[in-house]
Coordinates of C-alpha atoms in Angstrom, one line a residue:
Chain O
M13 CA -79.7 -173.2 91.8
S14 CA -82.6 -170.8 91.0
L15 CA -84.2 -172.2 94.5
G16 CA -80.8 -171.0 96.1
R17 CA -80.6 -167.6 94.6
K18 CA -84.1 -166.9 95.6
A19 CA -83.5 -168.1 99.2
Q20 CA -80.5 -165.6 99.0
Y21 CA -82.5 -162.8 98.0
G22 CA -85.0 -163.6 101.0
L23 CA -82.1 -163.4 103.2
R24 CA -81.0 -160.1 102.0
M25 CA -84.1 -158.5 102.5
A26 CA -84.5 -159.9 106.0
N27 CA -80.9 -158.5 106.6
Q28 CA -81.8 -155.1 105.4
S29 CA -85.0 -154.6 107.5
E30 CA -82.6 -155.9 110.5
S31 CA -80.3 -153.2 109.9
R32 CA -82.9 -150.7 110.5
S33 CA -83.9 -151.8 113.6
Y34 CA -80.9 -152.9 115.3
A35 CA -77.4 -151.7 113.3
A36 CA -78.6 -148.0 114.0
P37 CA -78.5 -147.9 118.2
H38 CA -77.8 -144.0 118.0
R39 CA -80.8 -143.0 116.2
V40 CA -83.0 -141.2 118.3
D41 CA -86.2 -143.2 119.1
A42 CA -88.6 -142.3 121.6
K43 CA -89.4 -145.6 122.6
R44 CA -85.9 -146.3 123.8
V45 CA -84.8 -145.3 127.0
R46 CA -80.9 -145.2 127.5
H47 CA -79.6 -142.6 129.5
M48 CA -78.5 -144.8 132.2
N49 CA -77.2 -147.3 130.0
E50 CA -75.3 -144.6 127.7
K51 CA -73.7 -143.0 130.6
L52 CA -72.5 -146.4 131.7
L53 CA -71.2 -147.2 128.2
A54 CA -69.0 -144.0 128.2
R55 CA -67.6 -144.8 131.6
A56 CA -66.7 -148.3 130.5
A57 CA -64.3 -146.9 127.6
W58 CA -62.3 -145.2 130.0
I59 CA -62.5 -148.2 132.6
E60 CA -61.3 -150.6 129.8
R61 CA -58.2 -148.8 129.6
N62 CA -57.6 -147.5 133.0
V63 CA -59.0 -149.8 135.6
L64 CA -59.6 -153.4 133.9
P65 CA -55.7 -154.0 133.4
H66 CA -55.2 -153.4 137.2
E67 CA -57.7 -155.5 138.7
P68 CA -55.5 -158.9 138.8
D69 CA -53.1 -156.8 141.1
I70 CA -55.7 -155.6 143.3
R71 CA -57.1 -159.0 143.9
V72 CA -54.0 -160.1 144.7
W73 CA -53.4 -157.4 147.7
L74 CA -57.0 -158.4 148.8
M75 CA -56.1 -161.9 149.0
Q76 CA -53.0 -161.5 150.8
H77 CA -54.8 -159.3 153.6
S78 CA -57.0 -162.2 153.9
V79 CA -60.6 -160.6 154.4
H80 CA -62.9 -162.4 156.7
N81 CA -66.7 -162.6 155.7
L82 CA -66.3 -160.5 152.7
E83 CA -66.2 -161.7 149.3
I84 CA -63.4 -160.2 147.2
N85 CA -65.6 -160.2 144.3
D86 CA -67.9 -157.8 146.1
I87 CA -65.3 -155.5 146.9
I88 CA -64.1 -155.4 143.1
Q89 CA -67.6 -154.8 142.1
E90 CA -68.2 -152.1 144.3
M91 CA -64.9 -150.4 143.1
Y92 CA -66.1 -150.5 139.5
A93 CA -69.3 -148.8 140.6
K94 CA -67.8 -146.2 142.4
I95 CA -65.4 -145.2 139.7
A96 CA -68.3 -145.4 137.1
A97 CA -70.4 -143.0 139.3
L98 CA -67.5 -140.1 139.0
E99 CA -68.8 -137.4 136.9
T100 CA -65.4 -136.9 135.3
F101 CA -62.0 -138.7 135.1
D102 CA -60.2 -135.6 134.5
H103 CA -58.7 -135.4 137.8
I104 CA -57.2 -138.8 138.0
K105 CA -53.3 -138.9 137.2
D106 CA -52.5 -142.1 138.0
S107 CA -55.5 -144.5 137.5
K108 CA -53.8 -147.6 139.2
R109 CA -53.2 -145.8 142.4
Y110 CA -56.8 -144.2 142.2
A111 CA -58.3 -147.7 141.8
V112 CA -56.2 -149.1 144.6
R113 CA -57.3 -146.2 147.0
V114 CA -61.0 -147.0 146.0
A115 CA -60.8 -150.5 147.1
Q116 CA -59.1 -149.7 150.1
S117 CA -61.6 -147.2 151.2
I118 CA -64.3 -149.9 150.6
L119 CA -62.4 -152.3 152.4
I120 CA -62.0 -149.9 155.5
D121 CA -65.8 -148.9 155.1
H122 CA -67.2 -152.6 155.4
V123 CA -64.5 -153.3 158.4
R124 CA -66.0 -150.1 160.3
R125 CA -69.5 -150.9 159.4
D126 CA -70.1 -154.6 159.8
K127 CA -68.4 -156.3 163.2
N128 CA -68.4 -159.7 161.2
V129 CA -65.9 -158.6 159.0
S130 CA -62.3 -158.3 159.7
I131 CA -58.8 -157.8 158.2
T132 CA -55.9 -160.4 158.8
A133 CA -53.5 -157.8 157.7
V134 CA -50.1 -159.2 156.9
G135 CA -48.8 -155.8 156.5
N136 CA -49.8 -152.4 156.9
I137 CA -53.0 -151.7 155.1
E138 CA -51.3 -148.6 153.8
D139 CA -48.9 -150.7 151.7
I140 CA -51.6 -150.9 149.1
A141 CA -50.8 -147.4 148.2
G142 CA -46.9 -148.4 148.0
M143 CA -48.0 -151.2 145.6
S144 CA -49.2 -148.8 143.0
A145 CA -46.6 -146.2 143.2
D146 CA -45.2 -146.8 139.8
P147 CA -46.0 -149.0 137.0
S148 CA -44.1 -152.2 137.7
P149 CA -42.4 -153.6 134.6
E150 CA -44.9 -156.3 134.3
D151 CA -47.4 -153.8 133.9
Q152 CA -45.6 -152.1 131.0
A153 CA -44.8 -155.4 129.4
A154 CA -48.8 -156.4 129.8
A155 CA -49.9 -153.1 128.1
K156 CA -47.3 -154.1 125.2
D157 CA -48.7 -157.6 125.3
E158 CA -52.4 -156.8 125.1
L159 CA -52.8 -158.3 121.7
R160 CA -51.1 -161.4 123.1
Q161 CA -53.3 -161.6 126.3
V162 CA -56.7 -160.9 124.3
T163 CA -55.7 -163.7 121.7
A164 CA -54.8 -165.9 124.5
M165 CA -58.2 -165.3 126.2
L166 CA -60.2 -165.8 122.8
A167 CA -58.3 -168.9 122.3
E168 CA -59.4 -170.3 125.4
L169 CA -63.3 -170.0 125.0
P170 CA -65.5 -172.7 123.6
P171 CA -65.4 -172.4 119.6
R172 CA -68.8 -171.4 119.3
W173 CA -68.9 -168.7 121.9
R174 CA -65.8 -167.2 120.3
E175 CA -67.3 -167.0 117.0
V176 CA -70.6 -165.3 118.2
L177 CA -68.5 -163.1 120.4
V178 CA -66.3 -162.1 117.4
L179 CA -69.2 -161.7 115.0
R180 CA -71.0 -159.5 117.2
R181 CA -68.3 -157.4 119.0
V182 CA -65.6 -157.1 116.7
K183 CA -67.1 -157.6 113.1
G184 CA -70.4 -155.5 114.3
L185 CA -72.9 -157.7 112.8
S186 CA -76.3 -157.7 114.4
Q187 CA -77.9 -160.6 116.5
R188 CA -79.7 -161.9 113.5
E189 CA -77.2 -161.7 111.1
T190 CA -75.0 -163.6 113.4
A191 CA -77.5 -166.1 113.9
Q192 CA -78.0 -166.4 110.0
R193 CA -74.4 -166.9 109.5
L194 CA -73.8 -169.6 112.2
S195 CA -77.4 -171.6 111.8
L196 CA -78.4 -170.7 115.1
S197 CA -81.5 -169.0 116.7
E198 CA -81.0 -165.8 117.8
K199 CA -81.8 -166.6 121.6
T200 CA -78.6 -169.0 121.2
V201 CA -76.5 -166.3 119.8
E202 CA -77.5 -164.0 122.8
K203 CA -77.0 -167.0 125.1
H204 CA -73.4 -167.5 123.7
L205 CA -72.4 -164.2 124.1
A206 CA -73.4 -163.9 127.5
R207 CA -71.5 -166.7 128.6
A208 CA -68.5 -165.6 126.6
V209 CA -68.6 -162.4 128.5
S210 CA -68.9 -163.8 131.9
V211 CA -66.0 -166.3 131.1
L212 CA -63.8 -163.3 130.2
M213 CA -64.8 -161.6 133.4
D214 CA -63.2 -164.1 135.3
H215 CA -60.3 -164.2 133.1
F216 CA -59.6 -160.6 133.0
G217 CA -60.3 -160.2 136.7
R218 CA -57.3 -162.6 137.3
G219 CA -55.1 -161.6 134.5
G220 CA -54.9 -165.1 132.9
K221 CA -56.0 -168.4 132.4
T222 CA -58.4 -170.2 134.9
H223 CA -57.2 -173.9 134.5
S224 CA -54.2 -173.2 136.8
R225 CA -56.5 -172.8 140.1
S226 CA -58.2 -176.1 140.0
S227 CA -60.2 -175.2 143.2
D228 CA -62.6 -172.7 141.5
T229 CA -62.9 -174.2 138.1
K230 CA -65.0 -177.3 137.0
P231 CA -64.6 -179.0 133.5
V232 CA -67.2 -178.7 131.3
R233 CA -68.2 -180.9 128.5
M234 CA -69.1 -178.6 125.4
S235 CA -70.2 -180.0 122.2
D236 CA -70.1 -177.8 119.3
D237 CA -73.8 -177.7 118.7
D238 CA -74.7 -177.3 122.2
S239 CA -77.8 -179.6 122.5
D240 CA -79.5 -177.4 125.1
V241 CA -80.3 -175.0 122.4
T242 CA -82.3 -175.1 119.4
R243 CA -81.0 -174.4 115.7
D244 CA -83.3 -172.7 113.1
Chain K
M28 CA -66.8 -182.9 121.6
T29 CA -64.3 -180.8 123.4
T30 CA -63.6 -180.5 127.1
V31 CA -63.3 -176.7 128.3
M32 CA -62.2 -175.6 131.6
L33 CA -64.4 -173.0 132.7
P34 CA -64.6 -171.1 135.8
E35 CA -67.6 -170.9 138.3
I36 CA -69.0 -167.6 137.6
N37 CA -70.0 -165.1 140.5
E38 CA -73.8 -164.7 139.9
T39 CA -73.7 -161.1 139.8
D40 CA -71.3 -161.4 137.0
R41 CA -73.0 -163.9 135.3
Q42 CA -76.3 -161.4 135.4
A43 CA -74.2 -158.5 134.4
A44 CA -72.8 -160.4 131.4
E45 CA -76.2 -161.1 130.3
W46 CA -77.1 -157.5 130.4
A47 CA -74.2 -156.3 128.7
A48 CA -74.9 -159.1 125.7
K49 CA -78.2 -157.7 125.4
A50 CA -77.8 -154.1 125.9
G51 CA -74.1 -153.6 124.7
D52 CA -75.1 -151.8 121.2
G53 CA -76.4 -148.9 123.6
A54 CA -80.1 -149.2 123.0
L55 CA -83.0 -151.5 124.4
P56 CA -86.6 -151.7 124.0
F57 CA -88.2 -150.0 126.8
E58 CA -89.5 -152.7 128.8
E59 CA -86.1 -154.4 128.8
Q60 CA -84.3 -151.0 129.6
A61 CA -86.9 -150.6 132.7
L62 CA -85.8 -154.2 133.9
L63 CA -82.1 -153.6 133.6
D64 CA -82.4 -149.8 135.5
E65 CA -84.5 -151.6 138.1
W66 CA -81.6 -154.3 138.4
L67 CA -78.8 -151.7 138.5
A68 CA -80.8 -149.9 141.3
Q69 CA -80.9 -153.1 143.4
D70 CA -77.6 -153.3 144.4
E71 CA -74.3 -151.2 143.7
R72 CA -72.5 -154.3 142.7
H73 CA -74.7 -154.8 140.1
V74 CA -73.7 -151.5 138.5
G75 CA -69.9 -152.3 138.9
A76 CA -70.3 -155.9 137.6
Y77 CA -72.1 -154.4 134.7
V78 CA -69.7 -151.6 133.9
K79 CA -66.8 -154.3 134.0
A80 CA -68.8 -156.5 131.6
L81 CA -69.2 -153.6 129.3
A82 CA -65.5 -152.8 129.5
I83 CA -64.6 -156.3 128.6
V84 CA -66.9 -156.0 125.4
T85 CA -65.0 -152.7 124.7
R86 CA -61.5 -154.4 125.1
I87 CA -62.5 -157.2 122.8
A88 CA -64.1 -154.9 120.2
R89 CA -61.1 -152.4 120.3
V90 CA -58.2 -155.2 120.7
G91 CA -60.0 -157.5 118.1
Q92 CA -60.1 -155.0 115.5
Q93 CA -56.3 -155.0 115.5
L94 CA -56.0 -158.8 115.5
D95 CA -56.9 -159.3 112.0
L96 CA -59.3 -162.3 112.5
P97 CA -60.3 -163.6 109.0
D98 CA -63.7 -162.8 107.8
E99 CA -66.2 -165.3 106.6
R100 CA -65.8 -165.6 102.7
H101 CA -68.5 -167.8 102.3
N102 CA -71.4 -165.1 102.1
R103 CA -71.2 -165.1 98.3
P104 CA -74.4 -165.5 96.7
V105 CA -73.4 -169.0 94.9
A106 CA -72.1 -170.0 98.3
W107 CA -75.1 -169.8 100.2
P108 CA -77.1 -173.0 99.3
S109 CA -73.8 -175.3 100.4
R110 CA -73.2 -173.4 103.4
R111 CA -74.5 -175.6 105.8
L112 CA -72.7 -178.4 104.1
V113 CA -69.5 -176.3 104.6
L114 CA -70.2 -175.6 107.9
S115 CA -70.9 -179.3 109.0
G116 CA -68.2 -180.8 106.8
S117 CA -65.5 -178.6 108.9
I118 CA -66.9 -179.2 112.5
A119 CA -63.8 -181.8 112.8
A120 CA -61.3 -179.0 112.2
C121 CA -63.3 -176.9 114.1
L122 CA -62.8 -178.9 117.3
A123 CA -59.1 -178.3 117.3
A124 CA -59.3 -174.9 116.5
A125 CA -58.1 -171.9 118.6
I126 CA -59.2 -169.0 116.7
A127 CA -62.5 -170.4 115.0
F128 CA -62.9 -168.4 111.9
S129 CA -59.5 -169.1 110.2
A130 CA -60.2 -172.7 111.0
L131 CA -63.8 -173.1 109.7
W132 CA -62.5 -172.8 106.1
S133 CA -58.9 -173.9 106.5
G134 CA -57.6 -176.1 103.9
L135 CA -60.3 -174.9 101.5
Q136 CA -58.4 -171.8 100.4
K137 CA -55.4 -169.6 101.4
D138 CA -55.3 -166.8 104.0
V139 CA -53.0 -163.7 103.0
Y140 CA -51.8 -161.6 105.8
S141 CA -49.7 -158.6 105.0
T142 CA -48.2 -155.4 107.2
A143 CA -47.5 -152.0 105.6
L144 CA -44.2 -150.1 106.2
G145 CA -43.9 -149.6 110.0
E146 CA -46.8 -151.7 110.7
S147 CA -46.9 -155.2 112.8
K148 CA -49.9 -157.5 113.4
I149 CA -50.5 -160.7 115.2
V150 CA -52.4 -163.2 113.3
A151 CA -54.0 -166.1 115.6
L152 CA -54.3 -169.4 113.6
G153 CA -56.9 -172.1 113.6
D154 CA -54.6 -174.8 115.3
G155 CA -53.5 -172.3 118.2
S156 CA -50.4 -171.0 116.4
K157 CA -49.6 -167.7 116.1
I158 CA -47.8 -165.4 113.4
T159 CA -46.3 -162.2 114.3
L160 CA -45.8 -160.1 111.1
N161 CA -42.9 -157.3 111.2
T162 CA -43.2 -154.4 109.2
N163 CA -43.5 -154.6 105.5
T164 CA -44.5 -158.5 105.3
R165 CA -46.5 -160.7 103.7
V166 CA -47.4 -164.4 104.5
E167 CA -50.0 -167.0 102.9
V168 CA -51.3 -169.3 105.2
R169 CA -52.4 -172.6 103.5
Y170 CA -53.8 -175.6 106.2
S171 CA -54.4 -178.7 104.6
N172 CA -55.6 -182.0 106.8
S173 CA -51.9 -183.2 106.6
L174 CA -49.8 -179.9 106.4
R175 CA -49.7 -176.6 108.0
G176 CA -48.3 -174.6 105.1
I177 CA -47.2 -170.9 105.3
E178 CA -45.1 -169.2 102.4
I179 CA -43.3 -165.7 103.4
D180 CA -42.6 -163.7 100.2
R181 CA -41.7 -160.5 101.8
G182 CA -40.3 -159.2 105.4
E183 CA -39.7 -161.0 108.8
A184 CA -42.5 -163.0 110.8
L185 CA -42.3 -164.9 114.2
F186 CA -43.9 -168.2 114.3
D187 CA -45.2 -169.7 117.6
V188 CA -46.3 -173.2 116.5
A189 CA -48.8 -175.0 118.4
K190 CA -47.8 -178.8 119.0
D191 CA -49.1 -181.3 116.4
K192 CA -47.0 -183.9 115.4
S193 CA -49.4 -185.4 112.7
K194 CA -49.4 -181.8 111.0
P195 CA -45.9 -180.2 110.3
F196 CA -45.6 -176.6 110.2
V197 CA -43.6 -175.6 107.0
V198 CA -42.5 -172.3 106.2
S199 CA -41.5 -171.8 102.6
A200 CA -39.2 -168.8 101.3
G201 CA -38.3 -169.4 97.8
Q202 CA -36.4 -172.8 97.8
T203 CA -36.0 -173.1 101.5
R204 CA -38.3 -174.6 103.7
V205 CA -38.1 -174.4 107.4
L206 CA -40.1 -177.3 109.1
A207 CA -41.5 -177.3 112.7
V208 CA -43.8 -179.5 114.9
G209 CA -44.2 -177.2 118.1
T210 CA -41.7 -174.4 118.5
S211 CA -41.0 -170.9 118.3
F212 CA -38.8 -169.4 115.3
S213 CA -38.7 -166.3 112.9
V214 CA -37.8 -166.1 109.4
R215 CA -36.7 -162.9 107.6
L216 CA -36.0 -162.3 103.9
L217 CA -32.7 -160.7 103.4
P218 CA -33.3 -159.1 99.9
G219 CA -30.3 -159.6 97.8
R220 CA -28.8 -162.6 100.0
G221 CA -31.4 -165.1 101.1
L222 CA -33.0 -165.5 104.4
E223 CA -32.2 -165.5 108.1
V224 CA -33.7 -168.0 110.7
L225 CA -34.0 -167.6 114.5
V226 CA -34.8 -170.4 116.7
R227 CA -36.3 -169.0 120.2
E228 CA -37.8 -172.2 121.5
G229 CA -37.4 -176.0 120.2
V230 CA -35.9 -177.2 117.0
V231 CA -36.5 -176.5 113.2
K232 CA -35.4 -178.3 110.3
I233 CA -34.1 -176.2 107.2
K234 CA -34.3 -178.0 103.9
T235 CA -32.6 -175.7 101.2
G236 CA -34.1 -177.1 98.0
E237 CA -35.0 -180.3 96.2
G238 CA -32.6 -183.0 96.7
Q239 CA -30.6 -180.7 99.2
R240 CA -29.2 -181.9 102.8
S241 CA -31.2 -180.7 105.5
E242 CA -30.1 -178.9 108.8
L243 CA -31.3 -179.1 112.1
L244 CA -31.0 -175.8 114.0
K245 CA -31.9 -175.7 117.7
A246 CA -33.0 -173.0 120.4
T247 CA -31.1 -170.3 120.4
A248 CA -29.7 -170.3 117.1
R249 CA -29.4 -168.1 114.1
A250 CA -28.6 -169.3 110.3
V251 CA -28.4 -167.3 107.3
V252 CA -29.4 -169.3 104.3
D253 CA -27.7 -168.1 101.4
H254 CA -29.4 -167.9 97.7
D255 CA -26.9 -170.9 96.8
G256 CA -28.6 -173.1 99.6
T257 CA -25.4 -172.5 101.7
I258 CA -26.4 -172.4 105.4
H259 CA -24.1 -170.4 107.9
E260 CA -24.8 -171.1 111.7
E261 CA -24.2 -169.3 114.7
S262 CA -25.5 -169.9 118.1
L263 CA -26.6 -167.0 120.2
T264 CA -28.0 -166.5 123.8
A265 CA -31.3 -166.5 124.7
L266 CA -31.2 -163.1 125.6
N267 CA -29.5 -162.3 122.4
V268 CA -32.3 -164.0 120.4
G269 CA -35.0 -161.8 122.5
R270 CA -33.2 -158.7 121.7
R271 CA -33.4 -159.5 117.9
L272 CA -36.8 -160.2 118.3
A273 CA -37.5 -156.8 120.0
W274 CA -39.6 -155.7 117.1
R275 CA -42.5 -157.7 118.6
Y276 CA -42.6 -154.8 120.9
G277 CA -42.2 -152.1 118.5
E278 CA -38.3 -151.8 119.3
I279 CA -35.0 -152.4 117.6
F280 CA -31.7 -153.4 119.4
F281 CA -28.6 -152.5 118.0
Q282 CA -25.0 -153.7 119.5
N283 CA -22.3 -151.8 118.3
K284 CA -23.8 -151.2 114.8
S285 CA -22.4 -148.7 112.6
L286 CA -24.8 -146.0 111.8
A287 CA -24.9 -147.1 108.2
A288 CA -26.4 -150.2 109.3
V289 CA -28.7 -148.7 111.4
A290 CA -30.0 -146.5 108.7
S291 CA -30.7 -149.6 106.6
E292 CA -32.4 -151.0 109.1
Y293 CA -34.7 -148.2 110.1
A294 CA -35.5 -147.9 106.2
R295 CA -37.4 -151.4 107.1
Y296 CA -39.8 -149.4 109.2
S297 CA -40.1 -145.9 107.7
A298 CA -40.5 -144.2 104.6
T299 CA -38.5 -141.1 106.2
P300 CA -34.8 -142.3 105.7
I301 CA -31.9 -141.6 107.7
V302 CA -29.1 -140.4 105.7
V303 CA -25.7 -140.0 106.8
D304 CA -23.3 -138.6 103.8
D305 CA -20.1 -138.5 105.6
P306 CA -18.3 -142.1 105.5
S307 CA -16.4 -141.2 108.7
V308 CA -19.7 -140.7 110.5
A309 CA -21.3 -143.7 108.8
A310 CA -18.8 -145.9 110.6
L311 CA -19.1 -144.8 113.9
T312 CA -21.0 -147.3 116.4
V313 CA -24.1 -147.2 118.4
S314 CA -25.6 -149.8 121.1
G315 CA -29.3 -149.9 122.7
L316 CA -32.8 -150.2 122.1
Y317 CA -34.7 -147.8 120.2
R318 CA -38.2 -147.2 118.9
A319 CA -38.6 -148.8 115.6
S320 CA -41.4 -146.0 114.6
D321 CA -39.2 -143.1 115.9
P322 CA -36.1 -142.7 113.7
A323 CA -35.8 -139.0 114.3
G324 CA -35.7 -140.1 118.1
F325 CA -32.7 -142.5 117.4
A326 CA -31.2 -139.8 115.4
K327 CA -31.2 -137.1 118.1
A328 CA -30.2 -139.7 120.8
A329 CA -27.3 -140.9 118.7
A330 CA -26.4 -137.6 117.6
S331 CA -26.1 -136.6 121.3
S332 CA -24.0 -139.5 122.5
L333 CA -21.5 -139.3 119.5
G334 CA -21.3 -135.3 119.7
L335 CA -22.8 -135.2 116.2
M336 CA -25.8 -133.1 114.9
A337 CA -29.4 -134.6 114.0
E338 CA -31.2 -132.3 111.4
I339 CA -35.0 -133.7 111.2
E340 CA -36.3 -132.5 107.8
K341 CA -39.9 -133.4 106.5
D342 CA -38.7 -136.1 104.1
E343 CA -35.4 -137.2 105.7
I344 CA -33.3 -137.3 109.1
R345 CA -29.5 -136.5 108.5
I346 CA -26.8 -137.2 111.1
E347 CA -23.4 -135.2 110.5
R348 CA -20.7 -133.5 112.2
K349 CA -21.4 -130.4 113.8
Q350 CA -20.4 -127.3 112.0
R351 CA -18.0 -125.1 113.4

């Protein structure tokens, strides 16, 4: 028992020194350069609320207009980049319409620049604007169901990835605290977090589950202790 | 071992997720930051994917706060030496888990979830079931190896139960038990009367006490269980059940409800009472869908459609006849 307490005391000390170096990211530190990163973090907060929810609809539109030799993922990524590059969002009244316009202009640019890219337009290219005219009832329901959606998406993640994600980003634990709590190495914590985020990038982009689309998913055997990683 | 379907991740998205995992705190060591800057400068798509990854982390952090994911409770000093044991012992439970935290220590102790007046909350349980708590509600969750036990001692909650035939899901309220295997139903305590059960999907079994008969209730039906154990059943349309559960979206639906009944319904959600002094006014009826959090908005709308007057004071809202 006394051994246990000592071990606990040692852990506490480690946690305290940890919190000085990790848990106070806003402290000014000459050795840390973060202008670009900080700007993007600030943009991400707006984009989370105003663009991310519309990505599934924009993808559907892009798929309907079957673009040859151009990856839909590329257009989506460029769309996020263009919006993140804006100095201010104050002028944007209808964020969905705006995001759609950006995706549309990227598409048109590609068609003009690159002879290999062509569009099989099912309808007039302008109808993308019509699509965005008003928030559909589904959009409104989706906003209401934000909690449900996040719950469902978390539920689909492998348990270990989800644990790491929640401890790191919801509970705000540092990487080391998370590693200690779950008896994992810090490297493993970072890896789990990255994987969880990458899977969610796909899920949020499509607006839901992946396993209904068997063509672009593959089953992955997961063990809870992930044999490719070391425990400490 | 669990098999999880995972999507093929676009390479740029994968790298972006790695950077977001590293840099999501807003600060990176100098060398890492240089590498990130270089990667971002290589291609506009890298910037886009990275911003999206950051947006997703932001969403999880923001929405996750409202989800009330149970915190680890075993970081007390005495618990530390045995923590590994606790973890490895619960791996089996963890495999079936949807939200891992509540599952890790499920069966070991109860979890209590509650909401204040006007608040609502979704609780994700370890087995994939969900509880949606309406205003002023308190539930206790006790999961064991053979039973998923819930006790509701205040308010109203909707239970979306994940299918598991080996572990019945049982909601207890006083003497009454509502049993389900995989279904969706709500239980509401009616102070001074008993309780109300609404079945949205599937079937539940209601037992009103030891040695009492049990009653099956199918979707889409409503039952009121009196204190003496009498069960009154009524079958509803799916639309009607949905309307009665509109509180999930912060709304209340009234169909030909007297202003008196509406006032008592709003009292469940808000500390500011709707006061209707005139009995002839209190008997007037309204229909419609209203925001649960906005009794003043309701009062104004009702007053204007009934030719009445709504007075919005700081500590009460009065609906009365227009003075001439």
